[in-house]
mmCIF file of C-alpha atoms in Angstrom:
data_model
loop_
_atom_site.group_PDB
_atom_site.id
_atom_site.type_symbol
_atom_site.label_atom_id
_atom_site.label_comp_id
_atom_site.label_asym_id
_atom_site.label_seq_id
_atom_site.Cartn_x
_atom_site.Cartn_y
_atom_site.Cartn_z
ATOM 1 C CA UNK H 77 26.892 -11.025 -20.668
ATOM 2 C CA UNK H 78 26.686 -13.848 -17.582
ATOM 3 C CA UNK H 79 30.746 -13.016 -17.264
ATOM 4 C CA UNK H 80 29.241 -9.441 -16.396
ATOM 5 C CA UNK H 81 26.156 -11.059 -14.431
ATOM 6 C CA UNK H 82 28.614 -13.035 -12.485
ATOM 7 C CA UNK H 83 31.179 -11.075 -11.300
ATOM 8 C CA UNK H 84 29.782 -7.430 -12.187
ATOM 9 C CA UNK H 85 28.717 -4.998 -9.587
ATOM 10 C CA UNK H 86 24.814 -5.774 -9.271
ATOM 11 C CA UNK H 87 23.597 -2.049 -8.926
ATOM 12 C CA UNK H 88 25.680 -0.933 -12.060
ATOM 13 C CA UNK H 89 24.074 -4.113 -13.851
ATOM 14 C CA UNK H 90 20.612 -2.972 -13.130
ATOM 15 C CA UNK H 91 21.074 0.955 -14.064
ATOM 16 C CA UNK H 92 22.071 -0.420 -17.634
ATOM 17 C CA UNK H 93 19.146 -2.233 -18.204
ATOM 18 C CA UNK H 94 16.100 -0.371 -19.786
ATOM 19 C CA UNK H 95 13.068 1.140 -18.232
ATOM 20 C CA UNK H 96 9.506 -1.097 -17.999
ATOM 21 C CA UNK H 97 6.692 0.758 -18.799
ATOM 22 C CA UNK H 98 2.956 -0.629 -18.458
ATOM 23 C CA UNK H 99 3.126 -1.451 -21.832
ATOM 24 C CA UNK H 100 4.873 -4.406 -21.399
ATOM 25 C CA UNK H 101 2.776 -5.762 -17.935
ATOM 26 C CA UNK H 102 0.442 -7.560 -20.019
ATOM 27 C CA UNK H 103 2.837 -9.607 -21.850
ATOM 28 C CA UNK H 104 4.998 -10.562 -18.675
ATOM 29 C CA UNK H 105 1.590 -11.211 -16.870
ATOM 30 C CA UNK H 106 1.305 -13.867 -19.722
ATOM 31 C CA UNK H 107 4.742 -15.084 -18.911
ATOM 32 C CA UNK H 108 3.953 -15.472 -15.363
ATOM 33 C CA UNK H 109 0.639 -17.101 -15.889
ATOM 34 C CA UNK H 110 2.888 -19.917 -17.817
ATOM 35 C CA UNK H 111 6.007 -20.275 -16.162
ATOM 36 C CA UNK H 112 4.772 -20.509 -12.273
ATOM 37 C CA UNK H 113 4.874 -23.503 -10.828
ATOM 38 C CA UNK H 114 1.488 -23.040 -8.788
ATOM 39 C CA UNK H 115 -0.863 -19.866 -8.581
ATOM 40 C CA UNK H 116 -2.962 -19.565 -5.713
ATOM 41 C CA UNK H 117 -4.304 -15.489 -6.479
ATOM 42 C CA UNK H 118 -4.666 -12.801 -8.842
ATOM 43 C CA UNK H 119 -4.420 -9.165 -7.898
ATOM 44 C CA UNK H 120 -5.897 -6.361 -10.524
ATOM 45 C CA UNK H 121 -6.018 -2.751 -11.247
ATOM 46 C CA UNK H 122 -9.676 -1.448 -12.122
ATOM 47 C CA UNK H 123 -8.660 -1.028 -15.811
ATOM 48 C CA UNK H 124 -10.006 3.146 -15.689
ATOM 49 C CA UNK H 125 -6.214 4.057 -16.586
ATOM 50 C CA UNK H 126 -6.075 2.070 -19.612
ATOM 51 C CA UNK H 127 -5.424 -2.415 -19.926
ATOM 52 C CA UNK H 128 -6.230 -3.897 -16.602
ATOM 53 C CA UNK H 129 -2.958 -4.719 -14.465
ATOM 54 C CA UNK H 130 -2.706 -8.168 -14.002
ATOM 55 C CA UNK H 131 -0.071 -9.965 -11.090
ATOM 56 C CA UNK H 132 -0.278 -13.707 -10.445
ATOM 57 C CA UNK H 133 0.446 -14.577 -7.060
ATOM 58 C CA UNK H 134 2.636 -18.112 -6.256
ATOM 59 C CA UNK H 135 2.339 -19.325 -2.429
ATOM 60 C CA UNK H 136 5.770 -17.876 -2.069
ATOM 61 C CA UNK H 137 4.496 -14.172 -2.758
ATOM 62 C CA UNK H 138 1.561 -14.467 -0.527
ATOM 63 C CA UNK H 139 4.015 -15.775 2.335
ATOM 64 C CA UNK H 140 6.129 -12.949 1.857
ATOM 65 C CA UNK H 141 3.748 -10.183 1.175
ATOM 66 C CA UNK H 142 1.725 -11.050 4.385
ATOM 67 C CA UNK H 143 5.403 -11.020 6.506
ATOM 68 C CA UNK H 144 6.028 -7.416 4.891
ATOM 69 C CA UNK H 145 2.190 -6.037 5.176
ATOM 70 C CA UNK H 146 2.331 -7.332 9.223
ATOM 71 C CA UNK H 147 5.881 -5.228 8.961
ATOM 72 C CA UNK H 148 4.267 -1.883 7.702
ATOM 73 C CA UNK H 149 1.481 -1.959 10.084
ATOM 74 C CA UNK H 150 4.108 -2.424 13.031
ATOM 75 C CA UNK H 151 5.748 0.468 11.698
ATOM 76 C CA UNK H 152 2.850 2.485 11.661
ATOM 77 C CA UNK H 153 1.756 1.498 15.476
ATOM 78 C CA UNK H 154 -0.803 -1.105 15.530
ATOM 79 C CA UNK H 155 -0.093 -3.719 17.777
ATOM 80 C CA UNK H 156 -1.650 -6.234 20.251
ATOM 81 C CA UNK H 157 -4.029 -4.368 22.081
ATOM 82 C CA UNK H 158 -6.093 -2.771 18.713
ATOM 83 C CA UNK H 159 -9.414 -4.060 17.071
ATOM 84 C CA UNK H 160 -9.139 -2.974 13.470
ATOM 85 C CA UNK H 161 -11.838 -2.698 10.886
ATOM 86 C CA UNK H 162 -10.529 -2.721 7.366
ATOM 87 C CA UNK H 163 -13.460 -1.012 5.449
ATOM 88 C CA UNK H 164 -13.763 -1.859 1.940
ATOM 89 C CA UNK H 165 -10.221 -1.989 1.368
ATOM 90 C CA UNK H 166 -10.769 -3.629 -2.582
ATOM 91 C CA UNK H 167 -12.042 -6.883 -3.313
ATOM 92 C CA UNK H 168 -12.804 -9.523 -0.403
ATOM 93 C CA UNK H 169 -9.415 -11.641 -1.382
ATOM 94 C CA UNK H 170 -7.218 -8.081 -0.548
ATOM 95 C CA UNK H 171 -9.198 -7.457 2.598
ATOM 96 C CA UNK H 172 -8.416 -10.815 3.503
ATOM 97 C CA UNK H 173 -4.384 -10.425 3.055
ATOM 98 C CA UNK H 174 -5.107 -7.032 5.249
ATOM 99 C CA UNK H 175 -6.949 -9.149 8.177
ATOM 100 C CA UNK H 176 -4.129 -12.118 7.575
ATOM 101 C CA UNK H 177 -1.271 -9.927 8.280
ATOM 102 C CA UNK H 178 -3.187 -7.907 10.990
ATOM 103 C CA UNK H 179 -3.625 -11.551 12.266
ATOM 104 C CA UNK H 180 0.850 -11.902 12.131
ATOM 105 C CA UNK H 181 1.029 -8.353 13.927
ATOM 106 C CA UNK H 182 -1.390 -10.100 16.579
ATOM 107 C CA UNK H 183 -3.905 -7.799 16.952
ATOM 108 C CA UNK H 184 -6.872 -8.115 19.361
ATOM 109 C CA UNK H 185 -9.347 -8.664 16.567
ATOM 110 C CA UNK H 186 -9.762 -7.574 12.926
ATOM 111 C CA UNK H 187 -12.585 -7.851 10.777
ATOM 112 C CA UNK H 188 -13.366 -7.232 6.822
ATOM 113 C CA UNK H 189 -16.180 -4.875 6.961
ATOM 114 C CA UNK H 190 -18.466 -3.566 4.023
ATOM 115 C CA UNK H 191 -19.721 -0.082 3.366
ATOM 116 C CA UNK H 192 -23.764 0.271 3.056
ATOM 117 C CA UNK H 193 -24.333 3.062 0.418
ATOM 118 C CA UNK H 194 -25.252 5.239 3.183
ATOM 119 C CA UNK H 195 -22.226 6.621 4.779
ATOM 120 C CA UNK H 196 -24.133 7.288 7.979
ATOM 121 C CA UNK H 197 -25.194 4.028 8.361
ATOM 122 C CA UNK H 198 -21.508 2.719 7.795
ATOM 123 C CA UNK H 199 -20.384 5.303 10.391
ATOM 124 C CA UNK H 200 -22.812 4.230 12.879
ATOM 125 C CA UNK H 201 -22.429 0.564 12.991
ATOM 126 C CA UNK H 202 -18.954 1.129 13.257
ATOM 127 C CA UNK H 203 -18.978 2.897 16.015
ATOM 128 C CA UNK H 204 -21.046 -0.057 17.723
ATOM 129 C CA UNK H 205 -18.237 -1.870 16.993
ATOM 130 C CA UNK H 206 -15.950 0.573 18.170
ATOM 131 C CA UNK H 207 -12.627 -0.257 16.567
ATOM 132 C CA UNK H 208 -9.033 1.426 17.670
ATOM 133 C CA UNK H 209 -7.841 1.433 14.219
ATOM 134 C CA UNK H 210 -9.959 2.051 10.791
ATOM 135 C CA UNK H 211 -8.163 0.651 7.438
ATOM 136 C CA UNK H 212 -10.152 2.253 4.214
ATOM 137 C CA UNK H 213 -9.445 3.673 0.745
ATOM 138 C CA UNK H 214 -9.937 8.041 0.325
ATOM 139 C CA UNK H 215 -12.579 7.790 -2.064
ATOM 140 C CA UNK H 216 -15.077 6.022 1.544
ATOM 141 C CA UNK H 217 -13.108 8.248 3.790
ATOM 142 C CA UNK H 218 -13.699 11.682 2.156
ATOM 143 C CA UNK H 219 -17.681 10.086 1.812
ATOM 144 C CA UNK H 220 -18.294 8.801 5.268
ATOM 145 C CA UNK H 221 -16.407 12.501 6.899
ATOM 146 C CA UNK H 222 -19.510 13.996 8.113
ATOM 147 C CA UNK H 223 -20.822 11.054 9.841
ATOM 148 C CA UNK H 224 -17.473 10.239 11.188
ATOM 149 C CA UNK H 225 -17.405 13.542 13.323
ATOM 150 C CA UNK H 226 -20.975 12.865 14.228
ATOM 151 C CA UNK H 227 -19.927 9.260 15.497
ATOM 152 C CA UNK H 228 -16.116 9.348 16.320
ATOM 153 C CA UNK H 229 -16.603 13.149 17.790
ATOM 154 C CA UNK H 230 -13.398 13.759 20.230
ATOM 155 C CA UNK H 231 -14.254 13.755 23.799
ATOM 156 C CA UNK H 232 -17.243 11.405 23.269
ATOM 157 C CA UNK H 233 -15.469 8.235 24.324
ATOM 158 C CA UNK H 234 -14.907 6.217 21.371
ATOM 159 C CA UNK H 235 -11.441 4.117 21.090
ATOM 160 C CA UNK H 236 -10.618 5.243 17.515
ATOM 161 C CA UNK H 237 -7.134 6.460 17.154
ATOM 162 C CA UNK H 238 -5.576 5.845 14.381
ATOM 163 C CA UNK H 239 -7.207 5.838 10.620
ATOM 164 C CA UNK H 240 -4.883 4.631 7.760
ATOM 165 C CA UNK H 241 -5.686 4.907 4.108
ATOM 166 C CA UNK H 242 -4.657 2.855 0.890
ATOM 167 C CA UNK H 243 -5.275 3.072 -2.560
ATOM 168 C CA UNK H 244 -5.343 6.720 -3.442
ATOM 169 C CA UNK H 245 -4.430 10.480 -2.147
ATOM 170 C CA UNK H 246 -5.855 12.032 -0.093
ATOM 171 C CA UNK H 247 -6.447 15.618 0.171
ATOM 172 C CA UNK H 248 -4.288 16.948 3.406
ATOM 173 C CA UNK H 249 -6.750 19.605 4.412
ATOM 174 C CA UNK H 250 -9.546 16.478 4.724
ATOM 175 C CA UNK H 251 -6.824 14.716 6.557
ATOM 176 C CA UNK H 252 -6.067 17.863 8.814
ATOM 177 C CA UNK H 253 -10.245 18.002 9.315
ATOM 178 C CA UNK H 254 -10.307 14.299 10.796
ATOM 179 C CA UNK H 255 -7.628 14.799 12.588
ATOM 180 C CA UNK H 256 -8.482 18.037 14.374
ATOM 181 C CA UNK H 257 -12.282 16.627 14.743
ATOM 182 C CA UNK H 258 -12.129 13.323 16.014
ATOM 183 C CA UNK H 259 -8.241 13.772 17.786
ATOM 184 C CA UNK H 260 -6.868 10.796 15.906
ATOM 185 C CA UNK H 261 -3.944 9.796 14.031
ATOM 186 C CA UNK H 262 -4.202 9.861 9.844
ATOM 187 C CA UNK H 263 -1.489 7.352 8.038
ATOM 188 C CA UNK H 264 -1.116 6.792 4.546
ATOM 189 C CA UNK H 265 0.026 3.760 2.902
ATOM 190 C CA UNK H 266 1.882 3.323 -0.532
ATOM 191 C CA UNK H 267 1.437 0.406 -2.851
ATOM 192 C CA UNK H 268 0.278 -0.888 -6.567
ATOM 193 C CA UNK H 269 -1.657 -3.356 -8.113
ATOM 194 C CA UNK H 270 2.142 -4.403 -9.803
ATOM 195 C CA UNK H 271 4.107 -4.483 -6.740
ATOM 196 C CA UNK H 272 1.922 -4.892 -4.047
ATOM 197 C CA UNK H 273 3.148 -3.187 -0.569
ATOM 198 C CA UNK H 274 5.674 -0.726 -0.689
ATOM 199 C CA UNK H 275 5.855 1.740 2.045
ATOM 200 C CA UNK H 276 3.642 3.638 5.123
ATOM 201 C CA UNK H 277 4.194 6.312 7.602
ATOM 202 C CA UNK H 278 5.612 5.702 11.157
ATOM 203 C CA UNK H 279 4.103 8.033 13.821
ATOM 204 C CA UNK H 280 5.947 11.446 12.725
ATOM 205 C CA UNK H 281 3.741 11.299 9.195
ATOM 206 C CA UNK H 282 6.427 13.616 7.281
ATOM 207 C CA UNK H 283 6.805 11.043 4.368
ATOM 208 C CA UNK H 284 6.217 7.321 3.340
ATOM 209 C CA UNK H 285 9.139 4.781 4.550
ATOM 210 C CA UNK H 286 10.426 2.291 1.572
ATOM 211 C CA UNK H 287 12.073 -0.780 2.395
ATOM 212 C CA UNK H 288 14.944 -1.066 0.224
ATOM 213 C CA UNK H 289 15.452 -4.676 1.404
ATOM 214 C CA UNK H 290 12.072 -5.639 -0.223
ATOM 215 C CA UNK H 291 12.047 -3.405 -3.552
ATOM 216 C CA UNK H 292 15.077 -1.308 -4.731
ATOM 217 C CA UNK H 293 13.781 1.943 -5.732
ATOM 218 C CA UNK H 294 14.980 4.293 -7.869
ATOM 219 C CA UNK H 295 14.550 8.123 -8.696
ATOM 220 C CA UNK H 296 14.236 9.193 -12.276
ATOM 221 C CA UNK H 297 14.849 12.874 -12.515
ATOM 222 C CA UNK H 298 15.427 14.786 -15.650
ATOM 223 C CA UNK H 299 18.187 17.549 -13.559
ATOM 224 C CA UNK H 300 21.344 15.626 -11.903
ATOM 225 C CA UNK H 301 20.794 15.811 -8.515
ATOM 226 C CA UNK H 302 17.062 17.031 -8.426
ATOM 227 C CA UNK H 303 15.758 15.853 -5.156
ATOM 228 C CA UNK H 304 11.864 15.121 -7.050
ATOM 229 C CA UNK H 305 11.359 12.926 -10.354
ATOM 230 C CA UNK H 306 9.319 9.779 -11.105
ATOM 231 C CA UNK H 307 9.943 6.701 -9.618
ATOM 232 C CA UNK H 308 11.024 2.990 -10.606
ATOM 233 C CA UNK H 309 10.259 0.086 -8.325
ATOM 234 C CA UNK H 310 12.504 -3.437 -8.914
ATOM 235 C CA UNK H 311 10.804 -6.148 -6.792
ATOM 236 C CA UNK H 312 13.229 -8.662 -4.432
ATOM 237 C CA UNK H 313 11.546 -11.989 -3.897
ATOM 238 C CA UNK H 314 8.181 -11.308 -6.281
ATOM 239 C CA UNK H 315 8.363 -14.648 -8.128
ATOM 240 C CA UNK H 316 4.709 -14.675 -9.908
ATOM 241 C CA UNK H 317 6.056 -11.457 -11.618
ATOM 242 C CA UNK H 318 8.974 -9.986 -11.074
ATOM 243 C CA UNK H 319 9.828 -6.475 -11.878
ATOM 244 C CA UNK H 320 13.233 -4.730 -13.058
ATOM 245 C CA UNK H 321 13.333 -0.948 -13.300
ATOM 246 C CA UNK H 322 9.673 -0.412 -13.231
ATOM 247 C CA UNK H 323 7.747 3.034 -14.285
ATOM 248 C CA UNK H 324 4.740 3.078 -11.664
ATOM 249 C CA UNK H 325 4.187 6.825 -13.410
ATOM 250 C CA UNK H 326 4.271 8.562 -9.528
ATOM 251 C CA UNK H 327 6.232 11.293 -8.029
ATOM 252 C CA UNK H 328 8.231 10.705 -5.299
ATOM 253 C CA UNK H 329 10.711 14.003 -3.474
ATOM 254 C CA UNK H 330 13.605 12.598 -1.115
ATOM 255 C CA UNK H 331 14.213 14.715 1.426
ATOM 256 C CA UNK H 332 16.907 13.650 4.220
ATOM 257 C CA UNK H 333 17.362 10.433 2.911
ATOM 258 C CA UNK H 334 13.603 9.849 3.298
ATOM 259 C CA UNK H 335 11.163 9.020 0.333
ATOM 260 C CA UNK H 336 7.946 11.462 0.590
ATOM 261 C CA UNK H 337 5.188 11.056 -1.917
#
């Protein structure tokens, strides 16, 4: 009732209302498309998983989501002083928001930069270029491995130190291979085609941080008390489409008051 929405307590107001499953994303996309004000992007899924995720972006969500992505890659160490090279990171609008944010942290440089279908090739040109930090999805990373040790080789002199990657797991024995090859630091980032950013790792890589004061997340676990379940995201300040008690269908295990996914 709005006597409850006015004067109820706003966390026992959201655990009564029902869960939102993907079913429902296309319809509220619709709703978006038609009740913004002004839409300046989209963002989509690839469709593999079923109806292709749609999220309109207002000018609002692209201020904010810039502010938060700049946040995350602060938290994970990039600063000032790196070049960063965000390799085929999804379509050239989402590399842009990476280089735009990387732009807010202040970083020396950072550039867009697009695989060739030879992984060497990719490998070599980047080490011309020799960035500090590499931004790329798992699916390039696990590809472009072998050429990467030939290139990025510790003890050879490049400046590579950190790689961070978005989009999709990563195996942790290829992660423990990089790491052990080329003496750098492996980050993983968390987000979704419905949410946008959500979370990265900070320099002790145990677990993904999640910013409660930018999405109020929730573990759904089928045992009181379990520690692991599936989680729900509900967006603060998304305006092209906001979400309440969202199903993004992944796993997440708390462990001392930490998310880890």
């Amino acid at each position: 009732s709005i006597h409850d929405i006015q004067n109820g307590n706003p966390w026992d107001l959201l655990k009564r209302l029902p869960v939102m499953d993907s079913k429902i994303l296309d319809t509220l996309s619709n709703e978006s498309l038609r009740s913004a004000s002004q839409i300046i992007d989209i963002e989509t899924s690839s469709g593999t998983t079923g109806i292709r995720k749609r999220r309109f972006i207002t000018p609002n969500d692209e201020r904010t989501e810039t502010s938060f992505l700049a946040r995350l890659f602060r938290v994970s160490g990039v600063g000032i002083h790196d070049s960063v090279a965000c390799v085929d990171t999804g379509p050239l609008t989402l590399m842009m928001s990476f280089t735009k944010a990387l732009g807010e942290v202040g970083v020396k440089e950072s550039y867009a930069y697009v695989a060739s279908p030879d992984s060497s090739d990719t490998t070599r040109e980047l080490s011309i270029l020799d960035p500090t930090v590499i931004i790329t999805i798992p699916s390039i990373l696990e590809r472009c491995i072998p050429s990467l040790t030939r290139y990025f080789e510790k003890g050879t002199g490049h400046s590579l130190k950190k790689i961070i990657y978005v989009g999709e797991q990563f195996p942790n024995d290829k992660r423990t291979e990089l790491e052990t090859a080329l003496g750098v630091e492996v980050y993983s980032y968390y987000g979704a085609s419905e949410t946008s950013s959500l979370g990265i790792e900070c320099s002790y890589r145990k677990g993904i941080h999640i910013f409660t004061d930018q999405n109020i997340i929730e573990l759904r676990s089928t045992t009181l008390g379990d520690p692991e379940g599936d989680i729900l995201v509900t967006t603060l300040g998304r305006e092209g489409l906001p979400l309440f008690r969202y199903s993004l269908n992944d796993t997440i295990v708390v462990k001392n008051g930490m998310s880890i996914l």
